[in-house]
Amino acid sequence: MVRFLQRAVAAGAVVLAAVSLQPTSTATAGTMPVVGGTRAAQGEFPWMVRLSMGCGGSLITPQVVLTAAHCVSGSGNNTSITATAGVVDLQSSSAIKVKSTKVYQAPGYNGTGKDWALIKLASPITSLPNLKIAETTAYNSGTFTVAGWGATREGGSQQRYLRKATVPFVSDAECKSAYSELVAGEEICAGYNEGGVDTCQGDSGGPMFRRDNAGAWTQVGIVSWGYGCARAGYPGVYTEVSTFASAIKSAAASL
Ligand code: ARG
């Protein structure tokens, strides 16, 4: 079997994302959202954003969306991305749609680790709450929620309605046994040994999050990559937000 680690390619992401979001796999781990999930309720994850290149994102300030570096093609002025927010239904007439003005791709991003990027919006979305990011490793364990409009199985289509699932933390040691290339300090894994629940193509850039000790949602990961979707023994790999929290915050403040 040919091994393929699916990650949407950065260069020319607007065009390529659509192509690279098509998995090349034969196998299908049959399940539901995101794979193995259910529909999210309107307003449940109000800071969830869909980006027009086919990725997810999170509103971390009124005017900045956190997404994956592999969803964008570099840093600089960029008015080509549309962010859709405030709705679970992407076709809703009440969707808030705002164009990008700038993109900031993680410095040093070369396809291995450091998979984060920021998108500045043309105007702030003040009607929605923001998702706070984990600034310490305190929440890098337990059970996480993931959400997105991506495929519900390998090779599946993008979804009109936002879906969600929960996945347990997987230790770096265990994750390394599936993925020798794991950058343990920059990536955090989640999924069940038996598979069946996972993010998938088109969920990239979206948040993985959990409640903090005060009960507030906190983003601990960014959907990054995996071997297929929801396969047994192959957890999902997420950017470890706590590692980059300081860099994300300062970049967001100066974008
Ligand atoms: N790289 C994919 C994207 O661009 C996300 C893949 C996540 N895969 C996984 N098995 N968790 O949408």
mmCIF file of N, CA and C in Angstrom, residues 111-203:
data_model
loop_
_atom_site.group_PDB
_atom_site.id
_atom_site.type_symbol
_atom_site.label_atom_id
_atom_site.label_comp_id
_atom_site.label_asym_id
_atom_site.label_seq_id
_atom_site.Cartn_x
_atom_site.Cartn_y
_atom_site.Cartn_z
ATOM 1 N N GLY A 111 6.467 22.832 5.515
ATOM 2 C CA GLY A 111 5.727 21.596 5.295
ATOM 3 C C GLY A 111 5.874 20.586 6.414
ATOM 4 N N THR A 112 6.749 20.849 7.351
ATOM 5 C CA THR A 112 6.941 19.945 8.486
ATOM 6 C C THR A 112 6.802 20.751 9.776
ATOM 7 N N GLY A 113 5.754 20.518 10.536
ATOM 8 C CA GLY A 113 5.513 21.308 11.747
ATOM 9 C C GLY A 113 5.129 22.747 11.394
ATOM 10 N N LYS A 114 5.069 23.592 12.426
ATOM 11 C CA LYS A 114 4.775 25.036 12.240
ATOM 12 C C LYS A 114 3.576 25.297 11.327
ATOM 13 N N ASP A 115 2.579 24.443 11.429
ATOM 14 C CA ASP A 115 1.452 24.553 10.495
ATOM 15 C C ASP A 115 0.372 25.496 11.035
ATOM 16 N N TRP A 116 0.702 26.785 11.046
ATOM 17 C CA TRP A 116 -0.293 27.791 11.457
ATOM 18 C C TRP A 116 -0.129 29.048 10.617
ATOM 19 N N ALA A 117 -1.217 29.759 10.481
ATOM 20 C CA ALA A 117 -1.229 31.004 9.707
ATOM 21 C C ALA A 117 -2.369 31.872 10.211
ATOM 22 N N LEU A 118 -2.256 33.156 9.943
ATOM 23 C CA LEU A 118 -3.292 34.109 10.328
ATOM 24 C C LEU A 118 -3.834 34.794 9.092
ATOM 25 N N ILE A 119 -5.124 35.086 9.137
ATOM 26 C CA ILE A 119 -5.763 35.829 8.053
ATOM 27 C C ILE A 119 -6.405 37.063 8.653
ATOM 28 N N LYS A 120 -6.015 38.226 8.139
ATOM 29 C CA LYS A 120 -6.644 39.463 8.609
ATOM 30 C C LYS A 120 -7.861 39.746 7.749
ATOM 31 N N LEU A 121 -8.952 40.080 8.402
ATOM 32 C CA LEU A 121 -10.205 40.360 7.700
ATOM 33 C C LEU A 121 -10.317 41.852 7.380
ATOM 34 N N ALA A 122 -11.067 42.146 6.332
ATOM 35 C CA ALA A 122 -11.229 43.531 5.890
ATOM 36 C C ALA A 122 -11.966 44.373 6.928
ATOM 37 N N SER A 123 -12.835 43.729 7.698
ATOM 38 C CA SER A 123 -13.512 44.460 8.772
ATOM 39 C C SER A 123 -13.720 43.510 9.942
ATOM 40 N N PRO A 124 -13.737 44.050 11.157
ATOM 41 C CA PRO A 124 -13.906 43.173 12.325
ATOM 42 C C PRO A 124 -15.322 42.605 12.397
ATOM 43 N N ILE A 125 -15.415 41.377 12.872
ATOM 44 C CA ILE A 125 -16.730 40.761 13.118
ATOM 45 C C ILE A 125 -16.989 40.911 14.614
ATOM 46 N N THR A 126 -17.743 41.919 14.963
ATOM 47 C CA THR A 126 -17.907 42.219 16.385
ATOM 48 C C THR A 126 -19.111 41.499 16.990
ATOM 49 N N SER A 127 -19.899 40.872 16.136
ATOM 50 C CA SER A 127 -21.113 40.216 16.642
ATOM 51 C C SER A 127 -20.856 38.797 17.132
ATOM 52 N N LEU A 128 -19.647 38.291 16.971
ATOM 53 C CA LEU A 128 -19.351 36.914 17.362
ATOM 54 C C LEU A 128 -18.272 36.874 18.436
ATOM 55 N N PRO A 129 -18.339 35.899 19.341
ATOM 56 C CA PRO A 129 -17.270 35.745 20.316
ATOM 57 C C PRO A 129 -16.017 35.167 19.658
ATOM 58 N N ASN A 130 -14.899 35.348 20.328
ATOM 59 C CA ASN A 130 -13.631 34.808 19.829
ATOM 60 C C ASN A 130 -13.257 33.567 20.620
ATOM 61 N N LEU A 131 -12.470 32.721 19.976
ATOM 62 C CA LEU A 131 -11.977 31.511 20.646
ATOM 63 C C LEU A 131 -10.621 31.836 21.238
ATOM 64 N N LYS A 132 -10.429 31.552 22.512
ATOM 65 C CA LYS A 132 -9.114 31.822 23.085
ATOM 66 C C LYS A 132 -8.181 30.655 22.822
ATOM 67 N N ILE A 133 -6.922 30.959 22.708
ATOM 68 C CA ILE A 133 -5.944 29.912 22.408
ATOM 69 C C ILE A 133 -5.228 29.498 23.682
ATOM 70 N N ALA A 134 -4.840 28.235 23.724
ATOM 71 C CA ALA A 134 -4.128 27.702 24.891
ATOM 72 C C ALA A 134 -2.720 28.282 24.925
ATOM 73 N N GLU A 135 -2.380 28.910 26.034
ATOM 74 C CA GLU A 135 -1.067 29.550 26.139
ATOM 75 C C GLU A 135 -0.078 28.714 26.928
ATOM 76 N N THR A 136 -0.553 27.646 27.538
ATOM 77 C CA THR A 136 0.340 26.724 28.240
ATOM 78 C C THR A 136 -0.024 25.306 27.806
ATOM 79 N N THR A 137 0.761 24.344 28.273
ATOM 80 C CA THR A 137 0.510 22.950 27.910
ATOM 81 C C THR A 137 -0.571 22.316 28.805
ATOM 82 N N ALA A 138 -1.146 23.107 29.698
ATOM 83 C CA ALA A 138 -2.068 22.570 30.713
ATOM 84 C C ALA A 138 -3.241 21.787 30.118
ATOM 85 N N TYR A 139 -3.642 22.165 28.915
ATOM 86 C CA TYR A 139 -4.842 21.521 28.344
ATOM 87 C C TYR A 139 -4.511 20.561 27.204
ATOM 88 N N ASN A 140 -3.241 20.201 27.083
ATOM 89 C CA ASN A 140 -2.832 19.283 26.019
ATOM 90 C C ASN A 140 -3.026 17.835 26.443
ATOM 91 N N SER A 141 -4.225 17.526 26.859
ATOM 92 C CA SER A 141 -4.575 16.168 27.296
ATOM 93 C C SER A 141 -6.094 16.115 27.419
ATOM 94 N N GLY A 142 -6.604 14.921 27.601
ATOM 95 C CA GLY A 142 -8.040 14.780 27.801
ATOM 96 C C GLY A 142 -8.787 14.531 26.511
ATOM 97 N N THR A 143 -10.008 15.022 26.469
ATOM 98 C CA THR A 143 -10.866 14.816 25.296
ATOM 99 C C THR A 143 -11.065 16.141 24.592
ATOM 100 N N PHE A 144 -10.920 16.098 23.291
ATOM 101 C CA PHE A 144 -11.014 17.310 22.484
ATOM 102 C C PHE A 144 -12.230 17.255 21.579
ATOM 103 N N THR A 145 -12.708 18.436 21.211
ATOM 104 C CA THR A 145 -13.742 18.554 20.185
ATOM 105 C C THR A 145 -13.098 19.078 18.914
ATOM 106 N N VAL A 146 -13.531 18.544 17.791
ATOM 107 C CA VAL A 146 -13.101 19.055 16.484
ATOM 108 C C VAL A 146 -14.362 19.373 15.693
ATOM 109 N N ALA A 147 -14.250 20.311 14.774
ATOM 110 C CA ALA A 147 -15.421 20.694 13.982
ATOM 111 C C ALA A 147 -14.968 21.159 12.606
ATOM 112 N N GLY A 148 -15.838 20.977 11.624
ATOM 113 C CA GLY A 148 -15.482 21.451 10.289
ATOM 114 C C GLY A 148 -16.521 21.070 9.246
ATOM 115 N N TRP A 149 -16.319 21.645 8.060
ATOM 116 C CA TRP A 149 -17.183 21.389 6.915
ATOM 117 C C TRP A 149 -16.501 20.432 5.929
ATOM 118 N N GLY A 150 -15.507 19.706 6.394
ATOM 119 C CA GLY A 150 -14.750 18.819 5.521
ATOM 120 C C GLY A 150 -15.440 17.488 5.275
ATOM 121 N N ALA A 151 -14.718 16.622 4.597
ATOM 122 C CA ALA A 151 -15.248 15.323 4.176
ATOM 123 C C ALA A 151 -15.641 14.474 5.371
ATOM 124 N N THR A 152 -16.690 13.676 5.213
ATOM 125 C CA THR A 152 -17.136 12.782 6.271
ATOM 126 C C THR A 152 -16.583 11.374 6.094
ATOM 127 N N ARG A 153 -15.807 11.169 5.052
ATOM 128 C CA ARG A 153 -15.043 9.937 4.879
ATOM 129 C C ARG A 153 -13.966 10.220 3.845
ATOM 130 N N GLU A 154 -12.969 9.374 3.783
ATOM 131 C CA GLU A 154 -11.917 9.543 2.773
ATOM 132 C C GLU A 154 -12.552 9.584 1.397
ATOM 133 N N GLY A 155 -12.218 10.578 0.638
ATOM 134 C CA GLY A 155 -12.778 10.699 -0.701
ATOM 135 C C GLY A 155 -14.159 11.312 -0.728
ATOM 136 N N GLY A 156 -14.679 11.647 0.444
ATOM 137 C CA GLY A 156 -16.028 12.204 0.530
ATOM 138 C C GLY A 156 -16.061 13.682 0.169
ATOM 139 N N SER A 157 -17.272 14.212 0.058
ATOM 140 C CA SER A 157 -17.420 15.598 -0.368
ATOM 141 C C SER A 157 -17.414 16.551 0.831
ATOM 142 N N GLN A 158 -17.198 17.808 0.514
ATOM 143 C CA GLN A 158 -17.274 18.861 1.515
ATOM 144 C C GLN A 158 -18.729 19.012 1.955
ATOM 145 N N GLN A 159 -18.920 19.471 3.166
ATOM 146 C CA GLN A 159 -20.252 19.510 3.758
ATOM 147 C C GLN A 159 -20.850 20.915 3.776
ATOM 148 N N ARG A 160 -22.158 20.990 3.599
ATOM 149 C CA ARG A 160 -22.857 22.277 3.701
ATOM 150 C C ARG A 160 -23.014 22.693 5.172
ATOM 151 N N TYR A 161 -23.228 21.713 6.040
ATOM 152 C CA TYR A 161 -23.498 21.993 7.451
ATOM 153 C C TYR A 161 -22.298 21.601 8.320
ATOM 154 N N LEU A 162 -21.977 22.440 9.261
ATOM 155 C CA LEU A 162 -20.867 22.188 10.179
ATOM 156 C C LEU A 162 -21.075 20.896 10.967
ATOM 157 N N ARG A 163 -20.017 20.118 11.088
ATOM 158 C CA ARG A 163 -20.087 18.874 11.856
ATOM 159 C C ARG A 163 -19.044 18.898 12.964
ATOM 160 N N LYS A 164 -19.266 18.056 13.965
ATOM 161 C CA LYS A 164 -18.394 18.023 15.132
ATOM 162 C C LYS A 164 -18.175 16.586 15.576
ATOM 163 N N ALA A 165 -17.105 16.379 16.323
ATOM 164 C CA ALA A 165 -16.832 15.064 16.910
ATOM 165 C C ALA A 165 -15.905 15.272 18.098
ATOM 166 N N THR A 166 -15.802 14.249 18.936
ATOM 167 C CA THR A 166 -14.828 14.312 20.024
ATOM 168 C C THR A 166 -13.803 13.202 19.850
ATOM 169 N N VAL A 167 -12.569 13.551 20.164
ATOM 170 C CA VAL A 167 -11.445 12.617 20.010
ATOM 171 C C VAL A 167 -10.513 12.719 21.219
ATOM 172 N N PRO A 168 -10.013 11.583 21.697
ATOM 173 C CA PRO A 168 -9.108 11.617 22.841
ATOM 174 C C PRO A 168 -7.670 11.948 22.444
ATOM 175 N N PHE A 169 -6.965 12.569 23.367
ATOM 176 C CA PHE A 169 -5.534 12.852 23.228
ATOM 177 C C PHE A 169 -4.754 11.558 22.996
ATOM 178 N N VAL A 170 -3.749 11.639 22.148
ATOM 179 C CA VAL A 170 -2.816 10.532 21.907
ATOM 180 C C VAL A 170 -1.417 11.051 22.229
ATOM 181 N N SER A 171 -0.676 10.319 23.062
ATOM 182 C CA SER A 171 0.655 10.779 23.482
ATOM 183 C C SER A 171 1.609 10.860 22.293
ATOM 184 N N ASP A 172 2.625 11.689 22.441
ATOM 185 C CA ASP A 172 3.652 11.797 21.395
ATOM 186 C C ASP A 172 4.293 10.436 21.120
ATOM 187 N N ALA A 173 4.553 9.675 22.171
ATOM 188 C CA ALA A 173 5.208 8.376 21.992
ATOM 189 C C ALA A 173 4.352 7.445 21.135
ATOM 190 N N GLU A 174 3.080 7.424 21.454
ATOM 191 C CA GLU A 174 2.174 6.558 20.689
ATOM 192 C C GLU A 174 2.022 7.079 19.266
ATOM 193 N N CYS A 175 1.935 8.383 19.134
ATOM 194 C CA CYS A 175 1.734 8.969 17.810
ATOM 195 C C CYS A 175 2.959 8.760 16.925
ATOM 196 N N LYS A 176 4.135 8.793 17.577
ATOM 197 C CA LYS A 176 5.391 8.557 16.838
ATOM 198 C C LYS A 176 5.447 7.147 16.270
ATOM 199 N N SER A 177 4.772 6.228 16.924
ATOM 200 C CA SER A 177 4.807 4.853 16.416
ATOM 201 C C SER A 177 4.003 4.737 15.125
ATOM 202 N N ALA A 178 3.067 5.675 14.922
ATOM 203 C CA ALA A 178 2.350 5.718 13.641
ATOM 204 C C ALA A 178 3.096 6.600 12.641
ATOM 205 N N TYR A 179 3.646 7.671 13.143
ATOM 206 C CA TYR A 179 4.258 8.693 12.278
ATOM 207 C C TYR A 179 5.667 9.021 12.778
ATOM 208 N N SER A 180 6.692 8.445 12.173
ATOM 209 C CA SER A 180 8.056 8.714 12.632
ATOM 210 C C SER A 180 8.443 10.171 12.383
ATOM 211 N N GLU A 181 7.770 10.795 11.432
ATOM 212 C CA GLU A 181 8.102 12.184 11.091
ATOM 213 C C GLU A 181 7.450 13.209 12.009
ATOM 214 N N LEU A 182 6.676 12.755 12.992
ATOM 215 C CA LEU A 182 6.005 13.681 13.899
ATOM 216 C C LEU A 182 6.998 14.657 14.529
ATOM 217 N N VAL A 183 6.653 15.942 14.534
ATOM 218 C CA VAL A 183 7.460 16.948 15.237
ATOM 219 C C VAL A 183 6.803 17.122 16.605
ATOM 220 N N ALA A 184 7.285 16.368 17.570
ATOM 221 C CA ALA A 184 6.557 16.226 18.836
ATOM 222 C C ALA A 184 6.345 17.555 19.565
ATOM 223 N N GLY A 185 7.288 18.454 19.473
ATOM 224 C CA GLY A 185 7.133 19.732 20.172
ATOM 225 C C GLY A 185 6.181 20.694 19.480
ATOM 226 N N GLU A 186 5.835 20.408 18.255
ATOM 227 C CA GLU A 186 5.015 21.331 17.467
ATOM 228 C C GLU A 186 3.683 20.729 17.049
ATOM 229 N N GLU A 187 3.499 19.440 17.326
ATOM 230 C CA GLU A 187 2.286 18.756 16.891
ATOM 231 C C GLU A 187 1.712 17.941 18.047
ATOM 232 N N ILE A 188 0.389 17.841 18.050
ATOM 233 C CA ILE A 188 -0.316 17.074 19.083
ATOM 234 C C ILE A 188 -1.328 16.179 18.361
ATOM 235 N N CYS A 189 -1.420 14.935 18.810
ATOM 236 C CA CYS A 189 -2.244 13.954 18.092
ATOM 237 C C CYS A 189 -3.505 13.623 18.875
ATOM 238 N N ALA A 190 -4.525 13.200 18.150
ATOM 239 C CA ALA A 190 -5.785 12.807 18.789
ATOM 240 C C ALA A 190 -6.516 11.807 17.908
ATOM 241 N N GLY A 191 -7.182 10.872 18.567
ATOM 242 C CA GLY A 191 -7.955 9.870 17.846
ATOM 243 C C GLY A 191 -8.065 8.605 18.671
ATOM 244 N N TYR A 192 -8.913 7.683 18.213
ATOM 245 C CA TYR A 192 -9.094 6.393 18.871
ATOM 246 C C TYR A 192 -8.188 5.354 18.222
ATOM 247 N N ASN A 193 -7.669 4.425 19.029
ATOM 248 C CA ASN A 193 -6.853 3.342 18.471
ATOM 249 C C ASN A 193 -7.574 2.637 17.331
ATOM 250 N N GLU A 194 -8.863 2.446 17.500
ATOM 251 C CA GLU A 194 -9.639 1.700 16.515
ATOM 252 C C GLU A 194 -10.088 2.568 15.351
ATOM 253 N N GLY A 195 -9.731 3.852 15.387
ATOM 254 C CA GLY A 195 -10.140 4.751 14.304
ATOM 255 C C GLY A 195 -11.621 5.064 14.366
ATOM 256 N N GLY A 196 -12.167 5.498 13.234
ATOM 257 C CA GLY A 196 -13.605 5.731 13.149
ATOM 258 C C GLY A 196 -14.047 7.159 13.373
ATOM 259 N N VAL A 197 -13.245 7.955 14.085
ATOM 260 C CA VAL A 197 -13.584 9.355 14.336
ATOM 261 C C VAL A 197 -12.338 10.181 14.057
ATOM 262 N N ASP A 198 -12.490 11.217 13.256
ATOM 263 C CA ASP A 198 -11.295 11.991 12.873
ATOM 264 C C ASP A 198 -11.732 13.227 12.096
ATOM 265 N N THR A 199 -10.812 14.159 11.950
ATOM 266 C CA THR A 199 -10.982 15.200 10.947
ATOM 267 C C THR A 199 -10.570 14.610 9.604
ATOM 268 N N CYS A 200 -10.857 15.346 8.528
ATOM 269 C CA CYS A 200 -10.563 14.814 7.195
ATOM 270 C C CYS A 200 -10.352 15.992 6.243
ATOM 271 N N GLN A 201 -10.180 15.703 4.971
ATOM 272 C CA GLN A 201 -9.874 16.734 3.992
ATOM 273 C C GLN A 201 -10.929 17.852 4.019
ATOM 274 N N GLY A 202 -10.454 19.086 4.088
ATOM 275 C CA GLY A 202 -11.349 20.238 4.162
ATOM 276 C C GLY A 202 -11.569 20.744 5.581
ATOM 277 N N ASP A 203 -11.171 19.947 6.561
ATOM 278 C CA ASP A 203 -11.239 20.395 7.959
ATOM 279 C C ASP A 203 -9.974 21.146 8.353
#
